[in-house]
Amino acid sequence: MEAEKVQKNGDDSAIIYAKLDTRPPTIVNSNGNYLITEDGQAILDASGGAAVACIGHNNARVNDAIMRQLQSFSYIYAPFFTSPASEKLAKMLSESTQNQMSKAFIVSSGTEAIEAALKMARQYFLELPTPEPSRSRFIARRQSYHGNTLGSLSLGGHVARRAPYTPILTTNVSHVSPCYPYRDKTAGETDEAYVARLAQELEDEFQAVGPNNVCAFVAETVSGTTLGCVPAVSGYFKAMKEVCDRHGALLILDEVMSGMGRCGTLHAWEQEGVVPDLQTVAKGLGGGYTPIGALLVNKRVVEALNKGTGSFVHSQTYQGHPVACAAAWEVQQIIRDDNLLENVRNLGDYLGNRLKERLGDHDHVGDIRGRGFFWGIEFVQDKTSKEPFPVERKMAPLIHATGVSKYSISFLHGVGVADGKDGDIIQIAPPYNATKADIDLIIERTVLVVKHVFG
Ligand SMILES: Cc1ncc(COP(=O)(O)O)c(C=O)c1O
């Protein structure tokens, strides 16, 4: 196995990189699914960055839509004015849920959508005909990620990301187990028994913090980078929703990474038999053309606000930004016009099956899981005991670095999936318009990278 080689060449830059003295490659151009560096290297973007670039780069239709918006007006302040672009986008989002999520609050990132969700959940209980001001707590899951501001980081359950900031995080959040069959389902346990156990754990947590104190249970519908593309076992979300309903709490589904088509349906919850009370989306909404995220609000929450104060006590300067909305609208039209969800569904299983065929037997591949165009490979030291590599070995960053420098492929990588500290994954999240040949190329290069790093 290779030791990580780090190029320390960022000292002359004024940018704060992930590592202050390490400048990542500079991208100067793009070509469909490839990023072109200043040295002319074409890097296959196998994860759309952080599962963002869902229709590839430099799409002429989206570029034109952005220009048309800029040539009419670039910015308006949301409390004073609205725009056709934001109205159209919000309507499309609502209609995509058959108006079950009847309104959208459009912001500039996934984190901001989560922050808005937390405030909306709290406000909902204050607006009820009989207000419930005791509800201030949230129950989320370990090995989860919901963003990096203090509120959203408090919600997340990733030990290492929280560690430096623990003393300044909010204390109104507690965490239960994720749905993580690879490590947590016991030998011989059926899906039903596993779900029942997780539902009981959630019930116990409600009881521990006081059922009338809980605003919401929050989960990623399909887990992102802190667990690595893990879909829940069948029946899990229905069971979790039942616990929430029993105690009058809301269900918040974070689809910042897994939503907007990534898993083969526009909303990942469509495959779970539940409708959330609040939902966050972001990455696949604008495909990376502009920063954008949204909170989608169930009609029952909207009705409570309508009958209450009639307002949401929250706003942001760039809320409903017209250029971001125009870009996202066009991205969504392309997904619809080109039947891209169908493509994700058709080729998603192919991608997963080919990964399993080519890498499933590898000594250091513990698990391959995912849905649609959202697949994770979890690496282990020992396949039988499932012992993860210690974080100090930096295996996931090494896989990423090797991919970029030696095989011109970029994966999203994550560390801490096993317990919040140790455990390495890479994620493969191709653009929705990837062809079978594109998938084959991604798999070829992935196999080369894994063999290079692990032998
Ligand atoms: C599930 C999930 N929620 C929230 C966020 C935060 O989104 P952003 O980085 O756009 O603020 C992310 C980002 O990776 C995410 O994966």
XYZ file of C-alpha atoms in Angstrom, residues 95-329:
235
model
C -46.035 19.840 -8.083
C -43.303 17.197 -8.052
C -44.722 16.076 -4.691
C -48.349 16.242 -5.913
C -48.497 19.399 -3.786
C -48.012 17.402 -0.594
C -45.038 19.655 0.079
C -47.000 22.748 -0.814
C -44.432 25.515 -0.405
C -40.685 26.033 -0.795
C -38.268 28.347 0.964
C -35.359 28.812 -1.435
C -31.883 29.487 -0.050
C -28.290 29.138 -1.214
C -27.049 25.856 0.279
C -27.998 22.627 1.974
C -26.873 23.935 5.335
C -29.142 26.953 5.030
C -32.053 24.698 4.129
C -31.404 22.652 7.279
C -31.202 25.761 9.441
C -34.537 26.886 7.983
C -36.003 23.423 8.680
C -35.021 23.579 12.350
C -36.610 26.999 12.736
C -39.709 26.022 10.790
C -40.173 22.933 12.985
C -39.898 24.998 16.141
C -42.217 27.681 14.786
C -44.814 25.101 13.739
C -45.342 24.091 17.359
C -45.674 27.712 18.437
C -48.314 28.339 15.763
C -50.626 25.440 16.608
C -54.096 26.433 17.913
C -52.822 25.122 21.263
C -49.158 26.080 21.136
C -46.572 23.578 22.374
C -43.636 25.756 23.475
C -41.983 22.878 25.336
C -40.930 21.385 21.988
C -37.340 22.440 21.465
C -35.444 19.175 21.033
C -34.370 17.286 17.926
C -33.450 13.625 17.593
C -31.002 12.893 14.785
C -28.729 9.957 13.988
C -25.107 9.110 14.625
C -22.742 9.189 11.581
C -25.011 11.773 9.983
C -24.201 15.081 8.343
C -26.546 18.001 7.962
C -24.169 20.911 7.384
C -21.412 22.878 9.020
C -22.970 25.928 10.648
C -23.377 25.628 14.405
C -27.064 24.689 14.237
C -26.688 22.132 11.470
C -23.453 20.742 12.949
C -25.211 20.326 16.295
C -27.766 18.227 14.473
C -25.181 16.058 12.731
C -23.771 12.993 14.426
C -20.287 12.796 12.934
C -17.940 12.636 15.930
C -14.820 13.999 14.244
C -16.527 16.925 12.529
C -18.227 17.932 15.780
C -15.228 17.396 18.071
C -13.450 20.786 17.936
C -16.723 22.677 18.309
C -18.550 20.569 20.877
C -18.432 23.261 23.595
C -20.224 25.734 21.309
C -22.772 23.354 19.770
C -26.370 23.430 20.924
C -27.388 20.839 23.497
C -30.961 20.290 22.340
C -30.032 17.411 20.012
C -29.595 13.742 20.830
C -28.606 10.935 18.511
C -29.822 7.416 17.837
C -28.328 4.706 15.617
C -28.408 5.114 11.854
C -29.943 2.373 9.742
C -26.667 0.671 8.822
C -27.246 -2.998 8.122
C -23.635 -3.764 7.117
C -22.366 -3.127 10.645
C -25.395 -2.972 12.895
C -27.762 -5.712 11.779
C -26.924 -8.742 13.887
C -26.305 -12.220 12.446
C -29.594 -13.894 11.604
C -31.652 -10.774 12.330
C -34.427 -10.163 9.785
C -35.066 -6.712 8.320
C -38.339 -6.615 10.285
C -36.576 -7.381 13.570
C -33.840 -4.843 12.816
C -36.406 -2.135 12.010
C -38.364 -2.985 15.170
C -35.161 -2.639 17.212
C -34.381 0.778 15.670
C -37.987 1.928 16.189
C -37.735 0.893 19.845
C -34.475 2.820 20.174
C -36.169 5.929 18.785
C -39.147 5.400 21.077
C -36.774 5.075 24.050
C -35.059 8.314 23.073
C -38.409 10.122 22.889
C -39.148 8.826 26.390
C -35.697 9.796 27.669
C -35.951 13.431 26.569
C -39.719 13.705 27.112
C -42.018 13.060 24.134
C -43.609 16.490 24.432
C -40.232 18.174 24.181
C -39.356 16.855 20.725
C -39.830 18.987 17.594
C -38.635 16.413 15.084
C -36.680 13.328 14.145
C -34.180 14.151 11.395
C -32.539 11.708 8.970
C -30.923 11.580 5.547
C -33.243 9.463 3.394
C -30.203 7.764 1.873
C -27.120 8.555 3.924
C -24.419 10.762 2.437
C -20.676 10.995 2.997
C -20.621 10.290 6.735
C -22.086 6.810 6.233
C -21.584 6.310 2.509
C -24.694 5.916 0.354
C -26.586 3.626 2.712
C -30.258 3.140 1.803
C -32.487 2.215 4.741
C -33.802 -1.328 4.934
C -37.370 -1.794 3.806
C -39.940 -0.446 6.267
C -37.462 1.641 8.279
C -38.861 5.087 7.480
C -42.469 3.976 7.914
C -41.548 2.703 11.375
C -39.694 5.914 12.275
C -42.639 8.022 11.074
C -45.003 5.968 13.228
C -42.914 6.785 16.303
C -42.930 10.504 15.363
C -46.700 10.468 14.747
C -47.332 8.715 18.069
C -45.687 11.632 19.842
C -46.880 14.440 17.577
C -43.337 15.209 16.383
C -42.352 16.070 12.816
C -40.292 13.986 10.404
C -37.553 15.979 8.661
C -35.866 14.240 5.740
C -32.546 15.654 4.597
C -32.276 15.007 0.869
C -29.542 17.555 0.257
C -27.359 14.818 -1.212
C -29.723 11.937 -1.968
C -32.611 13.927 -3.405
C -33.535 15.629 -6.682
C -33.086 12.468 -8.738
C -29.816 11.086 -7.370
C -31.530 7.860 -6.241
C -33.718 7.445 -9.334
C -36.839 9.312 -8.206
C -36.969 13.071 -7.867
C -37.431 12.656 -4.125
C -35.718 9.744 -2.394
C -38.666 9.426 0.029
C -40.910 8.370 -2.872
C -39.269 4.936 -2.521
C -39.875 4.757 1.233
C -43.659 4.997 1.494
C -43.560 8.102 3.685
C -44.032 11.816 3.063
C -41.937 14.068 5.288
C -43.216 17.116 7.147
C -40.133 19.058 6.140
C -37.606 18.208 3.452
C -34.309 19.751 2.459
C -32.821 19.591 -1.039
C -29.804 21.266 -2.587
C -27.074 19.610 -4.621
C -29.054 18.100 -7.487
C -31.418 21.054 -7.516
C -29.029 23.381 -9.314
C -26.469 20.800 -10.396
C -23.663 23.122 -9.285
C -24.402 25.880 -11.794
C -25.251 28.266 -8.967
C -25.416 27.817 -5.193
C -28.991 26.861 -4.285
C -30.925 24.822 -1.726
C -34.524 24.659 -0.600
C -36.711 23.730 2.302
C -39.916 22.032 1.162
C -42.771 22.346 3.610
C -45.642 19.918 3.968
C -49.096 21.429 3.532
C -50.054 20.610 7.110
C -47.166 22.745 8.394
C -48.059 25.506 5.934
C -51.677 25.391 7.118
C -50.587 25.765 10.746
C -48.589 28.860 9.879
C -51.429 30.221 7.745
C -53.819 29.873 10.654
C -51.241 31.262 13.062
C -49.109 34.338 12.440
C -49.075 33.814 8.679
C -45.336 34.386 8.506
C -42.031 32.555 8.820
C -39.729 34.354 11.226
C -36.646 33.828 9.095
C -35.121 35.376 5.978
C -31.847 35.675 4.109
C -30.434 38.306 1.764
C -29.998 35.862 -1.122
C -33.262 34.008 -0.577
C -34.902 32.967 -3.845
C -31.978 34.401 -5.835
C -33.282 34.845 -9.397
C -30.099 33.694 -11.141
C -29.864 30.588 -8.954
C -33.550 29.839 -9.528
C -33.262 30.337 -13.302
C -30.323 27.928 -13.419
C -32.055 25.336 -11.221
C -35.250 25.591 -13.258
